[in-house]
Coordinates of C-alpha atoms and ligand atoms in Angstrom, one line a residue:
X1 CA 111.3 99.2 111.7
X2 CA 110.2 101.2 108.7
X3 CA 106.6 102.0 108.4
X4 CA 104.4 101.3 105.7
X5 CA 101.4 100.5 104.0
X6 CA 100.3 96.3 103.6
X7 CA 97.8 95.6 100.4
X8 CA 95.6 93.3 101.7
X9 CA 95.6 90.6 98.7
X10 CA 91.9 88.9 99.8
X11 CA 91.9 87.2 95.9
X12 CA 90.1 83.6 95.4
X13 CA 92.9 82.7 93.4
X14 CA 96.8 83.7 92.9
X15 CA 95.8 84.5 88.8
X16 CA 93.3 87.1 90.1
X17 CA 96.6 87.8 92.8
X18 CA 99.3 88.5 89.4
X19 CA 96.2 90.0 87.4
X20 CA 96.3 92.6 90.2
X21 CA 99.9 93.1 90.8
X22 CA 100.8 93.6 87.5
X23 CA 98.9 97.3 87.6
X24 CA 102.5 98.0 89.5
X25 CA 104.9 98.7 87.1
X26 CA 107.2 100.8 89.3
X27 CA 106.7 100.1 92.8
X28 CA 106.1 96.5 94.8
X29 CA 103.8 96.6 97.4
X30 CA 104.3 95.2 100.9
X31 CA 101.4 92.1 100.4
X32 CA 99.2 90.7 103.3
X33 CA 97.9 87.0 101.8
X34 CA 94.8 85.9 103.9
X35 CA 93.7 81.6 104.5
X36 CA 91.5 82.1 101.5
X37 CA 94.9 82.8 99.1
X38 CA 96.9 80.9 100.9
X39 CA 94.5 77.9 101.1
X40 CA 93.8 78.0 97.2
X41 CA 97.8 78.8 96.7
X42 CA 100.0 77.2 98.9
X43 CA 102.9 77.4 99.8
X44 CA 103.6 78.0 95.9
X45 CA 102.2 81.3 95.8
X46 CA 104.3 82.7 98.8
X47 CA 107.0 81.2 96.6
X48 CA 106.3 82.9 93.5
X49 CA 105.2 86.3 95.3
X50 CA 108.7 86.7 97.0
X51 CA 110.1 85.5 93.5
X52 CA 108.4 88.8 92.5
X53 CA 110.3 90.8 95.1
X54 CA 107.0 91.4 97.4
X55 CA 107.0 91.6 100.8
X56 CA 104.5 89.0 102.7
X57 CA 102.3 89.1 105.7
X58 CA 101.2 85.8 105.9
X59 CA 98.1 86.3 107.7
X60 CA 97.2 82.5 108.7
X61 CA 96.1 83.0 112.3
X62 CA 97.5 80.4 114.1
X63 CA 95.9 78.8 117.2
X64 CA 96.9 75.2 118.4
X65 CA 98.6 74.0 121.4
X66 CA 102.1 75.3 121.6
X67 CA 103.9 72.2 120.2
X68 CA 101.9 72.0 116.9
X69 CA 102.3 76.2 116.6
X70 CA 105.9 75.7 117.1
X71 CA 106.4 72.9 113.9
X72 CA 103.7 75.1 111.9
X73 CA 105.4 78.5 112.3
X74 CA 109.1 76.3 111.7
X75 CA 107.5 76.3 108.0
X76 CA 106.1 79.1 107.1
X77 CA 109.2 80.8 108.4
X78 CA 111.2 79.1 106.1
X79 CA 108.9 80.2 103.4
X80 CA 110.6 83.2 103.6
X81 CA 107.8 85.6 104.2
X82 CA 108.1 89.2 106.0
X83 CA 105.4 88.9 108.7
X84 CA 102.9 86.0 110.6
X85 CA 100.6 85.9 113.4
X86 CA 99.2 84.2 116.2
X87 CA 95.8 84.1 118.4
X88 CA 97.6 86.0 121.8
X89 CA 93.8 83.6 123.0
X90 CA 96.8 80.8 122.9
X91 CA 98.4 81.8 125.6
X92 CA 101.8 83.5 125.9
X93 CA 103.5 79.3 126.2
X94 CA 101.5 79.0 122.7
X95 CA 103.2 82.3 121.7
X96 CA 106.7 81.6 122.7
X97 CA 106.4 78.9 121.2
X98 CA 105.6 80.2 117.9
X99 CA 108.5 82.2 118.0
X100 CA 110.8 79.9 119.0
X101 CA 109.3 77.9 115.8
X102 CA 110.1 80.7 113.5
X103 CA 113.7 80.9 115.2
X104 CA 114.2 77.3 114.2
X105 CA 113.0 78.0 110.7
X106 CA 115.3 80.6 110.2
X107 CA 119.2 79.3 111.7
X108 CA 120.7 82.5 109.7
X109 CA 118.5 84.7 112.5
X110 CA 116.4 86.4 109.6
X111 CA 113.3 85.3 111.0
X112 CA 109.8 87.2 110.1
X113 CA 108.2 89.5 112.6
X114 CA 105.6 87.9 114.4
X115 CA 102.5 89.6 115.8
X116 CA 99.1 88.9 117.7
X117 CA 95.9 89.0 117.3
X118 CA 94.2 90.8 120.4
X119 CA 90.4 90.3 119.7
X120 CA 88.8 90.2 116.5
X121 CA 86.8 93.1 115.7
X122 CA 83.8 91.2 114.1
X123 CA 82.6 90.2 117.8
X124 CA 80.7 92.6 119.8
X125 CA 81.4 93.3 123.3
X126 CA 77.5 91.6 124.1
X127 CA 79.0 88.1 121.9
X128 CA 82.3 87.9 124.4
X129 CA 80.8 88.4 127.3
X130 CA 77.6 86.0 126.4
X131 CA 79.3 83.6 124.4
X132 CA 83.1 83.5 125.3
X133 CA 82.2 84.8 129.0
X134 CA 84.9 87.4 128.6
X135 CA 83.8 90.3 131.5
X136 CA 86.4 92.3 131.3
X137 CA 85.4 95.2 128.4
X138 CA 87.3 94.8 125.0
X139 CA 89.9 97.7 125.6
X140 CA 90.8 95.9 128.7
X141 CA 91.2 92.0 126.7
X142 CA 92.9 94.1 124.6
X143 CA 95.8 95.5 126.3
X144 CA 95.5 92.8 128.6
X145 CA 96.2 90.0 125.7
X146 CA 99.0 92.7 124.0
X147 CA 100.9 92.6 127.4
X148 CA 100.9 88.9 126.8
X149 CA 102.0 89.0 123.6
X150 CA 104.8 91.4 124.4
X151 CA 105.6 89.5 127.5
X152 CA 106.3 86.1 125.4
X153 CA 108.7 88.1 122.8
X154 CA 106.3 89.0 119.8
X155 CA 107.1 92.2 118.2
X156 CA 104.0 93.8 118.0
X157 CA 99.8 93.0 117.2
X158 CA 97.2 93.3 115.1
X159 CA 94.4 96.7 116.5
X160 CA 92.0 98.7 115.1
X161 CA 94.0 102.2 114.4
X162 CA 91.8 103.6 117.2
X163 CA 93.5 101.2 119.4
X164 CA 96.9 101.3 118.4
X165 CA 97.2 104.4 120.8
X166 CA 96.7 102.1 124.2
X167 CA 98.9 99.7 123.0
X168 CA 101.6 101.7 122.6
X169 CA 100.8 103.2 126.1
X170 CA 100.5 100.0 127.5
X171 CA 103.4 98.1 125.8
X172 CA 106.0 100.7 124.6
X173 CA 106.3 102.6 121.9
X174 CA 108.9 100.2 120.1
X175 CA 105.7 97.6 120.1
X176 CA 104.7 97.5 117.1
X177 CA 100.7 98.1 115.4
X178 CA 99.2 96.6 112.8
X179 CA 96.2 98.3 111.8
X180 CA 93.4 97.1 109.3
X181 CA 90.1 99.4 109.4
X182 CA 91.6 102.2 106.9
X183 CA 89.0 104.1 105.1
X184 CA 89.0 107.3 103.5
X185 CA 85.9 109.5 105.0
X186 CA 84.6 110.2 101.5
X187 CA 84.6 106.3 100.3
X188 CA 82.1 103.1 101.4
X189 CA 82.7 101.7 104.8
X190 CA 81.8 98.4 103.6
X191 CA 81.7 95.7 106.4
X192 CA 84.0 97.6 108.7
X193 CA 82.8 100.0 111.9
X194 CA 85.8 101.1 113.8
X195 CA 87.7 102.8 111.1
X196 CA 90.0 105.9 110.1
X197 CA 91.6 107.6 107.4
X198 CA 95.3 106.7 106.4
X199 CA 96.4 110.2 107.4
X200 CA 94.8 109.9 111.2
X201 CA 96.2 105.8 111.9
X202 CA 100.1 107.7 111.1
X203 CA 99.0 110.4 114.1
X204 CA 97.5 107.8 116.3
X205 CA 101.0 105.7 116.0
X206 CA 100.2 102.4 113.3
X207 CA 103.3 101.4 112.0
X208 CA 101.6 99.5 109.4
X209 CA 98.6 99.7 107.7
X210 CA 96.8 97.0 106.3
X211 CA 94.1 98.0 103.3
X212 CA 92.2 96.0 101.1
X213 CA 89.0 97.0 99.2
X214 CA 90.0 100.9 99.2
X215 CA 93.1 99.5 96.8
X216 CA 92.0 96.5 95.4
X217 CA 88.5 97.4 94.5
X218 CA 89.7 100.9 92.9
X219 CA 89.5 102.3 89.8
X220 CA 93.0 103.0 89.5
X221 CA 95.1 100.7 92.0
X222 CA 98.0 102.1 91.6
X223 CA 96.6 105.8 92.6
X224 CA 95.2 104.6 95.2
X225 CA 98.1 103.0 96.6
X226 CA 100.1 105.8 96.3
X227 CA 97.4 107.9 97.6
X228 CA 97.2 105.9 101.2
X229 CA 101.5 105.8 100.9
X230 CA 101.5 109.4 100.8
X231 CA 99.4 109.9 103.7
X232 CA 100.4 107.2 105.8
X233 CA 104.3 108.0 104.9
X234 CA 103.9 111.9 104.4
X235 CA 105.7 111.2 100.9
Ligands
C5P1 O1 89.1 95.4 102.5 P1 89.6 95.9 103.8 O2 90.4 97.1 103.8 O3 88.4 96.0 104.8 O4 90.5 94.7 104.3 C1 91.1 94.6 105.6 C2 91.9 93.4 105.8 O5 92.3 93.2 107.1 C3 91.1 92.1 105.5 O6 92.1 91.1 104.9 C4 90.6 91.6 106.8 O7 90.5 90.2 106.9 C5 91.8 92.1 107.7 N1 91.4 92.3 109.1 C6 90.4 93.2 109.5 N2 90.1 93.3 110.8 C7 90.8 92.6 111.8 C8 91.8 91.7 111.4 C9 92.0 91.5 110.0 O8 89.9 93.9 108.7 N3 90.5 92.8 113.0

């Protein structure tokens, strides 16, 4: 599995989506699209984005009992796209069945990787105990939910780069990370707490990197893009 850095494409609509992408003259970006993009979209826009040559993480999040994950994921694998995900809160049934769903989607076996999301970093540890009566502390659900994932087949999850480094001691080091939270030190934080620098996630182990605002809301894109590329990648 190569490495690499994932824009993350959170536009209202796919003319703000080309309007960005055409900044890239020379390269094309490995593209996450969110349930705000796809939503406003569809299934058209995956369509017209892997016309373009991109790459797609389809980042739709899926939660449902296992047979209405299986007939969902059927679809959106044979959209074609690089990447999808799951809530590993389904259960690891729900997640084998997802899989098994993007098998079906793909009979030539080219199916897209599918990862989990462990727990969402916008709740605090207070909200899941409290509220989801989680009581176990969140590095725990965490490793605890990627052994589940790994268990039913997936290839890898969704962390905070300052968690990929348990996962991969807790699941292998062929599991794979996906890691949003990527922030230069001398940029804005904006709404996100546990975060590091594009440099540090490649140390810690990410095999992906998923960054939106530091690109999209840059003066120059394209630097920027190549600036997270050339310290995630070292080239
Ligand atoms: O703009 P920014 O770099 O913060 O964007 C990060 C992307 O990763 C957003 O699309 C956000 O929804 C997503 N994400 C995240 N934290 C998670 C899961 C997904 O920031 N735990």
């Amino acid at each position: 599995m190569n490495k690499d850095v994932i824009i993350a494409c959170d536009f209202a609509s796919p003319e703000a989506t080309y309007a960005f992408l055409d900044n890239f003259k020379d390269e094309k970006p490995f593209i996450k699209i969110g349930m705000e993009l796809f939503y406003a979209g569809g299934p058209e826009i995956v369509r017209e984005l892997r016309r373009r040559g991109h790459r797609i993480f389809l980042d739709l999040k899926l939660h449902d009992i296992p047979n209405t994950v299986r007939k969902a994921m059927k679809v959106l694998s044979s959209l074609d796209v690089d990447m999808v995900n799951v809530h590993a809160a389904g259960t690891i049934e729900m997640m084998r069945a997802a899989l098994e769903g993007l098998k079906e989607g793909r009979p030539d076996g080219n199916r897209p990787l599918i990862i989990a999301v462990t727990q969402l970093t916008s709740p605090s540890e207070q909200a899941l105990h409290d509220q989801l009566l989680i009581s176990e502390s969140i590095n725990d659900t965490i490793i605890k939910y990627a052994r589940n994932a790994r268990e039913a087949g997936l290839d890898g999850v969704v962390c905070s780069p300052l968690e990929a480094a348990i996962v991969k001691d807790a699941c292998g080091r062929e599991f794979m990370t996906v890691t949003p939270g990527i922030r230069y030190p001398d940029a804005a934080k904006d709404d996100q707490s546990r975060i590091t620098s594009p440099a540090r996630a490649r140390e810690i182990g990410s095999d992906f990197i998923v960054v939106g605002r530091p690109i999209t809301a840059a003066t120059d894109p394209v630097a920027a893009y190549r600036r997270c590329c050339a310290d995630f990648l070292g080239k």
